[in-house]
Short mmCIF file of C-alpha atoms and ligand atoms in Angstrom, two decimals:
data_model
loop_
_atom_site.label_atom_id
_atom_site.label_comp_id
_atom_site.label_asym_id
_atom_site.label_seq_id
_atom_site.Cartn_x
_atom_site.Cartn_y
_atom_site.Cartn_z
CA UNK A 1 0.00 0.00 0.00
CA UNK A 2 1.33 3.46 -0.62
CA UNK A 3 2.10 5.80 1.83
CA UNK A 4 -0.87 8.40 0.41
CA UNK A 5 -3.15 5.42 0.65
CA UNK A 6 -2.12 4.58 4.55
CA UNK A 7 -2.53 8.05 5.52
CA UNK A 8 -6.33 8.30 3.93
CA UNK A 9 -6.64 5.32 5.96
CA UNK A 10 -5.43 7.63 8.90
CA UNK A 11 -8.10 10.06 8.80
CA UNK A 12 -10.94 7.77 8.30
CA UNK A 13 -9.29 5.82 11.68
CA UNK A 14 -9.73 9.35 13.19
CA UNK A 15 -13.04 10.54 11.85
CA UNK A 16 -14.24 7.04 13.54
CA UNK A 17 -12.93 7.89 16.73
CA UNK A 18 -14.42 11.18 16.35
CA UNK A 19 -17.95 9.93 15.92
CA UNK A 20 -17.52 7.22 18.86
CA UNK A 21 -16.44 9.86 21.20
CA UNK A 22 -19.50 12.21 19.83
CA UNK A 23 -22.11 9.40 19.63
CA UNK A 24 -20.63 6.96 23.04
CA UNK A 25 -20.20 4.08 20.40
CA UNK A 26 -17.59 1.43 19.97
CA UNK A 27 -18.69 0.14 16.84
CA UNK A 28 -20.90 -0.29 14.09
CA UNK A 29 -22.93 -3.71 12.46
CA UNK A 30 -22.95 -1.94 8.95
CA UNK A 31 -23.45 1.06 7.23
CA UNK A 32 -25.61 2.54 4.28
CA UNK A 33 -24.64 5.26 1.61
CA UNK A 34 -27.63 6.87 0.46
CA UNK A 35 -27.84 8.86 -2.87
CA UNK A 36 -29.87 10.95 -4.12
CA UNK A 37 -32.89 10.10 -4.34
CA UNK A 38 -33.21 7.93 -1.75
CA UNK A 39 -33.01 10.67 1.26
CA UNK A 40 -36.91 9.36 2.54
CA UNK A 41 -36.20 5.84 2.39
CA UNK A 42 -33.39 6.68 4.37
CA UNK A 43 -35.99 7.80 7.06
CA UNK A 44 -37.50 4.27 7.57
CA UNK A 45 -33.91 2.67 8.30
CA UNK A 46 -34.59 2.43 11.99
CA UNK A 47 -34.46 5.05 15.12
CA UNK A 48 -32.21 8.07 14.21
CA UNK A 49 -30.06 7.79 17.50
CA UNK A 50 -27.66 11.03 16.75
CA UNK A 51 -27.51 13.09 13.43
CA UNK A 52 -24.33 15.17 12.53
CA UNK A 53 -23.72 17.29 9.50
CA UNK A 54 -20.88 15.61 7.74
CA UNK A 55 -18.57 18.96 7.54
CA UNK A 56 -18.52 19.12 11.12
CA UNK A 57 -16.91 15.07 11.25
CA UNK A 58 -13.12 15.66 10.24
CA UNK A 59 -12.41 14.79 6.76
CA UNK A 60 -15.92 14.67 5.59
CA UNK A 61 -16.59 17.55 2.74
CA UNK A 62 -20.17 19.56 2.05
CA UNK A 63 -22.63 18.28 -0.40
CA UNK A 64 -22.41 19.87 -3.28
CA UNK A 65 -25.67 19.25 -5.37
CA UNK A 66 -29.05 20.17 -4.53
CA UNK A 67 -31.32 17.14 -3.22
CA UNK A 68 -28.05 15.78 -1.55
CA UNK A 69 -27.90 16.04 2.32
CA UNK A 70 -24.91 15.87 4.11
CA UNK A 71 -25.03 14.01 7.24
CA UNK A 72 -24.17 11.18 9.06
CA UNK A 73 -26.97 9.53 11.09
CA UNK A 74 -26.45 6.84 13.84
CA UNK A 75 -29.44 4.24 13.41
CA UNK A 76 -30.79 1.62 15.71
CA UNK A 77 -32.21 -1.18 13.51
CA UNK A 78 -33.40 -3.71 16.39
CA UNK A 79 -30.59 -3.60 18.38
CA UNK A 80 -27.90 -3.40 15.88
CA UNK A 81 -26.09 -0.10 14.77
CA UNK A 82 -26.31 1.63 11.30
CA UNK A 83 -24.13 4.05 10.40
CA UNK A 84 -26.60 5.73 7.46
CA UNK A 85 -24.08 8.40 5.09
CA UNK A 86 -26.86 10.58 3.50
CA UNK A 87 -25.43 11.85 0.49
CA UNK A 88 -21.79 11.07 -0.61
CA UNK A 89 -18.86 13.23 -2.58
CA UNK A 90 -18.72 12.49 -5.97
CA UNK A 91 -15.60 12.05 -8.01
CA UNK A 92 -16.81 15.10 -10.43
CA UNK A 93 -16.43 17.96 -7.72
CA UNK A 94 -13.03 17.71 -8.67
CA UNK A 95 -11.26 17.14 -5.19
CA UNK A 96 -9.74 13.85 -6.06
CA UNK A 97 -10.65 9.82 -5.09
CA UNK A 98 -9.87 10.34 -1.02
CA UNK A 99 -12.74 12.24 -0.08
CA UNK A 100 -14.93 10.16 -2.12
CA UNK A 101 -14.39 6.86 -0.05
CA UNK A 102 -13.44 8.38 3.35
CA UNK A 103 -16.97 7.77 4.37
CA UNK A 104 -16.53 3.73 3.28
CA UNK A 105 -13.45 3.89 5.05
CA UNK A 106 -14.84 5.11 8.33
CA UNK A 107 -17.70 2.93 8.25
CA UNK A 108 -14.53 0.12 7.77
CA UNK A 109 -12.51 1.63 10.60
CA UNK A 110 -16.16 1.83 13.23
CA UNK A 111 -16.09 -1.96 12.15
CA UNK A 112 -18.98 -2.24 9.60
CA UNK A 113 -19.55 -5.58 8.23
CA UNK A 114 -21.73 -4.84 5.49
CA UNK A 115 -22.04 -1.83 3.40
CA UNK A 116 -25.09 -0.96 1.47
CA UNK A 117 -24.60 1.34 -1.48
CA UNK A 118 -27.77 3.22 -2.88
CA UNK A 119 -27.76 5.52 -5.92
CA UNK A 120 -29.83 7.04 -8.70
CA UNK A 121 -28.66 5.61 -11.85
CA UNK A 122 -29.84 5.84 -15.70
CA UNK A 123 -31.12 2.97 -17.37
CA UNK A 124 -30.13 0.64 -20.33
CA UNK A 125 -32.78 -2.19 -20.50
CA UNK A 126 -35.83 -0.63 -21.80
CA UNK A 127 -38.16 -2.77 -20.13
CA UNK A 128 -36.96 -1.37 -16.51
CA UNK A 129 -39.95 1.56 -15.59
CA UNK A 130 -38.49 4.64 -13.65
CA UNK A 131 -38.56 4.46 -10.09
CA UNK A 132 -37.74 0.96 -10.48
CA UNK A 133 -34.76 0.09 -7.92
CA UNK A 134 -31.84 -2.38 -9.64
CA UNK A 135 -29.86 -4.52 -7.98
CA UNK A 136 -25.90 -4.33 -8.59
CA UNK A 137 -24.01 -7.70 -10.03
CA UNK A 138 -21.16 -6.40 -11.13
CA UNK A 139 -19.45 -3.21 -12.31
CA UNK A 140 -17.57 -1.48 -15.13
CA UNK A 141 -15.03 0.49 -13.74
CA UNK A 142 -14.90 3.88 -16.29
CA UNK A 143 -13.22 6.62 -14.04
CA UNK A 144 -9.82 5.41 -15.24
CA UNK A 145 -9.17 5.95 -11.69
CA UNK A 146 -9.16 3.86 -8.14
CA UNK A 147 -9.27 4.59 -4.92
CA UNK A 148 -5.98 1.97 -4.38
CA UNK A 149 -2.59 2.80 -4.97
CA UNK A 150 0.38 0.74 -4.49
CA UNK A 151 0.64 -3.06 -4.91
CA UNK A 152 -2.57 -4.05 -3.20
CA UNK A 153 -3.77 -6.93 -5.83
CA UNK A 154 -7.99 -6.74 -5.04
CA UNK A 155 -10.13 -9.73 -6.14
CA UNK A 156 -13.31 -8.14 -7.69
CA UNK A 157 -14.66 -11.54 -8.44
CA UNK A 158 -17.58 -11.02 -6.24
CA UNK A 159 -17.88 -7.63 -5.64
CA UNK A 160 -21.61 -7.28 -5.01
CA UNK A 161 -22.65 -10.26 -2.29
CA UNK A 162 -24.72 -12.89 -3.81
CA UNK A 163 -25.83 -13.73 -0.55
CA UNK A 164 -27.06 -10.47 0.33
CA UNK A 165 -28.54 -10.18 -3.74
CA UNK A 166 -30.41 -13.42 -3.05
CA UNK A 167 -31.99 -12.02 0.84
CA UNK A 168 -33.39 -8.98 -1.31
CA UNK A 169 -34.77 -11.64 -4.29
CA UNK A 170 -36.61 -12.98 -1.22
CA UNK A 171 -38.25 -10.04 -0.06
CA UNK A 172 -39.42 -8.96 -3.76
CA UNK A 173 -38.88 -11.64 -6.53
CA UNK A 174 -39.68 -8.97 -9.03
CA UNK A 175 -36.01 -7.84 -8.61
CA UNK A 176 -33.86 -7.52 -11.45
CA UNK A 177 -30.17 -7.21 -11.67
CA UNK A 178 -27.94 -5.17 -13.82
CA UNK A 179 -23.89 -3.97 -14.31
CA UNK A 180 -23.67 -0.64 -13.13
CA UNK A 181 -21.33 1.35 -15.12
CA UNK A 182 -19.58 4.80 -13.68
CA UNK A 183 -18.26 7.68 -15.57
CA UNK A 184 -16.58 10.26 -13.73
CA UNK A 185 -19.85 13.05 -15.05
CA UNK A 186 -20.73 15.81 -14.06
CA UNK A 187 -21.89 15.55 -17.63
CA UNK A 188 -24.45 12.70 -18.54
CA UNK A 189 -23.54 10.36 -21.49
CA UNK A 190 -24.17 10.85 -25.28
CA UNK A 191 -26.06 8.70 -27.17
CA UNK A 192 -22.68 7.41 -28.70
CA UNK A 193 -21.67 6.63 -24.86
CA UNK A 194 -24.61 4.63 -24.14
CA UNK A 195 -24.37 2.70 -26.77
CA UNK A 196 -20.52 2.14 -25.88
CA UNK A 197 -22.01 1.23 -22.29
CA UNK A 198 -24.31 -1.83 -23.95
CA UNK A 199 -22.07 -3.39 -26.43
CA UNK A 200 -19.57 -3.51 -22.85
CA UNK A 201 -22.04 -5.04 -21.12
CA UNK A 202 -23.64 -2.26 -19.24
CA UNK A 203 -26.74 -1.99 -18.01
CA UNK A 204 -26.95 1.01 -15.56
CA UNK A 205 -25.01 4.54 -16.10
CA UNK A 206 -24.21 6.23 -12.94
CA UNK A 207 -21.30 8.22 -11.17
CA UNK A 208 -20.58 6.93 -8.20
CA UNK A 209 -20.70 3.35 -6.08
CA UNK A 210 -17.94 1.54 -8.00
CA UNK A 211 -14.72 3.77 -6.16
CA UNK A 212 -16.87 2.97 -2.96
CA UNK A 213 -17.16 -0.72 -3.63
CA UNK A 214 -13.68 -1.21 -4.83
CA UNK A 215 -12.56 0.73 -1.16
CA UNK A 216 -15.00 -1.18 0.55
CA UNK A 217 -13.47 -4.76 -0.47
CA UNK A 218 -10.06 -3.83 0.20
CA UNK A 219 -11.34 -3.95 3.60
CA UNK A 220 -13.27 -7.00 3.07
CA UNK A 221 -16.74 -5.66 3.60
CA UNK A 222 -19.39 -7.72 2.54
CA UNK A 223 -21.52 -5.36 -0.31
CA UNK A 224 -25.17 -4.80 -1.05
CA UNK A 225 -25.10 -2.29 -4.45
CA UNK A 226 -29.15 -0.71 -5.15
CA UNK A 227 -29.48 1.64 -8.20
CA UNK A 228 -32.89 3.68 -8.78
CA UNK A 229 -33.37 3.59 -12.28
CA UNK A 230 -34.68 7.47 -12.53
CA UNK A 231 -34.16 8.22 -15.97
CA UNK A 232 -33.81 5.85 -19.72
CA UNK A 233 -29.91 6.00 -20.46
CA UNK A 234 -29.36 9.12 -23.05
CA UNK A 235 -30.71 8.45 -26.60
CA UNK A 236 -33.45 5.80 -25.31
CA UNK A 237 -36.50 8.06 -25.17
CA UNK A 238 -35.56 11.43 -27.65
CA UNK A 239 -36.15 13.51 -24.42
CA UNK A 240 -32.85 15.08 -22.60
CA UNK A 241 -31.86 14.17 -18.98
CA UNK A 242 -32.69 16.19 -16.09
CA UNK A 243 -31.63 16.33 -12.48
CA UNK A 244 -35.37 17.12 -11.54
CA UNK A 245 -36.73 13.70 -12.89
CA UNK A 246 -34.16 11.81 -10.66
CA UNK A 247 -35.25 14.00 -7.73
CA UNK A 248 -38.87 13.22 -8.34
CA UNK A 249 -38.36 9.54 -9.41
CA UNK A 250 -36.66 8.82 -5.89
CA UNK A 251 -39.58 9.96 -4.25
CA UNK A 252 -42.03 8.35 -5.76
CA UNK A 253 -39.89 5.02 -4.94
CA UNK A 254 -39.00 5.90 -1.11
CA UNK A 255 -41.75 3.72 0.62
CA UNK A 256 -41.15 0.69 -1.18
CA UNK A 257 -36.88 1.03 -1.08
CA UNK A 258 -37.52 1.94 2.66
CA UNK A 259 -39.06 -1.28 3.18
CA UNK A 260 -36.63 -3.53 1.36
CA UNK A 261 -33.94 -2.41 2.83
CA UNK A 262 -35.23 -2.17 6.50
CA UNK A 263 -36.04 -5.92 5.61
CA UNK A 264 -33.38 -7.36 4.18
CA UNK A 265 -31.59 -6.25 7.05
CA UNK A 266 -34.13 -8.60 9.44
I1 8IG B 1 -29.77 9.67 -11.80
O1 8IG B 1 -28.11 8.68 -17.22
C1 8IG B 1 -28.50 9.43 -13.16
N1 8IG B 1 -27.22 9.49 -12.90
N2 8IG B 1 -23.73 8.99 -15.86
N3 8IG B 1 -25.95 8.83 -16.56
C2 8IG B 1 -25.02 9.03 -15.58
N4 8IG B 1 -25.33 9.27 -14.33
C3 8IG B 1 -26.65 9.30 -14.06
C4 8IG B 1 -27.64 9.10 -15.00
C5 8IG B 1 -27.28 8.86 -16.32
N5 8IG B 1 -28.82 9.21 -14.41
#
């Protein structure tokens, strides 16, 4: 491992023993990333213990899109402890790979277990509806970029736990799965893009999750990935994207993405 690599490790060892001398914790059981979109299924997690805005916990940045809340929430979910990340920094703001797994990396160093990754992504099959949450199999890895540096050889084999796949197949066998693709943004895709993204293999365009998952399984955390499809990929409907449609799409889906993943949890 590198040196800038152990010392990112550093400050996620300290923002944990920030939060467990804030919040009287030793540890956590697992935590969630919520994107946007999913701020109100967030809200059915469990019982919101302690709340903190995230530029208050050392190393954490601001959010910096509308519809994107920064804070970290302690959870109680029946006796076990959630640390939920609302909102997440995104490799497009521009300040580098670090920030945008030091929340992974705390949840690693509070001694999370399981990490559940939500985000809004767009859509490649065109029989998935919007508002329709995806689960992750794999991932295409298009940031040219990694939050690892030095010799640290990863197996990516099975990034996204079948186990935990199959518990959410359970709870709603109407389910699908799909590769979730990330581009660095803050631009969506063209139409030439998309079609790049199918003929790889793609089947969900997003910008985040993959640096998160690839940090995560470093530190062998066991990985739930959940995309909200909230928009057709560019080119598949003849309308243009908007950041409003994901917004509303997310809502729309809260209740039932609240209740899977309070219940895959059980
Ligand atoms: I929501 O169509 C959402 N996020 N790259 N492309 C990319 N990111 C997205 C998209 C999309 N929709």
């Amino acid at each position: 491992m590198s040196e800038q690599q152990s010392s990112d490790l550093t400050k996620a060892a300290q923002a944990a023993d920030w939060l467990r001398a804030k919040w009287g914790i030793t540890e956590v059981d697992r935590s969630y990333v919520m994107g946007s979109g999913w701020g109100k299924a967030a809200d059915l997690l469990g019982k919101t213990l302690h709340e903190v805005d995230k530029d208050e916990v050392p190393g954490f940045l601001a959010p910096a899109v509308a519809g994107h809340h920064g804070k970290l929430r302690l959870v109680d979910q029946n006796g076990s402890l959630a640390l939920v990340q609302l909102g997440r920094t995104h490799l497009y703001e521009g300040h580098g790979v670090a920030p945008v797994v030091h929340g992974v990396r705390t949840a690693g160093a509070l001694g999370a277990k399981t990490l559940i990754l939500t985000n809004a992504a767009g859509g490649l099959k065109s029989t998935w509806q919007v508002g329709q949450p995806v689960l992750i199999r794999d991932h295409i890895n298009l940031t040219a970029t990694s939050p690892l540096t030095g010799p640290e050889f990863i197996d990516l084999t099975q990034t996204y736990s079948p186990t935990l796949r199959e518990a959410c197949k359970r709870y709603d066998s109407s389910l699908d799965e799909g590769v979730y693709t990330q581009f660095r943004g803050p631009q969506y895709e063209t139409p030439a893009e998309i079609e790049m993204v199918r003929r790889l293999g793609g089947d969900l365009v997003g910008m985040s999750t993959v640096l998160e998952a690839i940090a995560a399984k470093a530190l062998n955390i066991e990985i739930l990935g959940i995309s909200l499809v909230t928009n057709l990929a560019a080119g598949m409907t003849g309308e243009p994207l908007s950041h409003k449609e994901v917004l509303a799409a997310g809502e729309a889906a809260a209740d039932r993405m609240g209740r899977l993943l309070a219940n895959v949890v059980s």
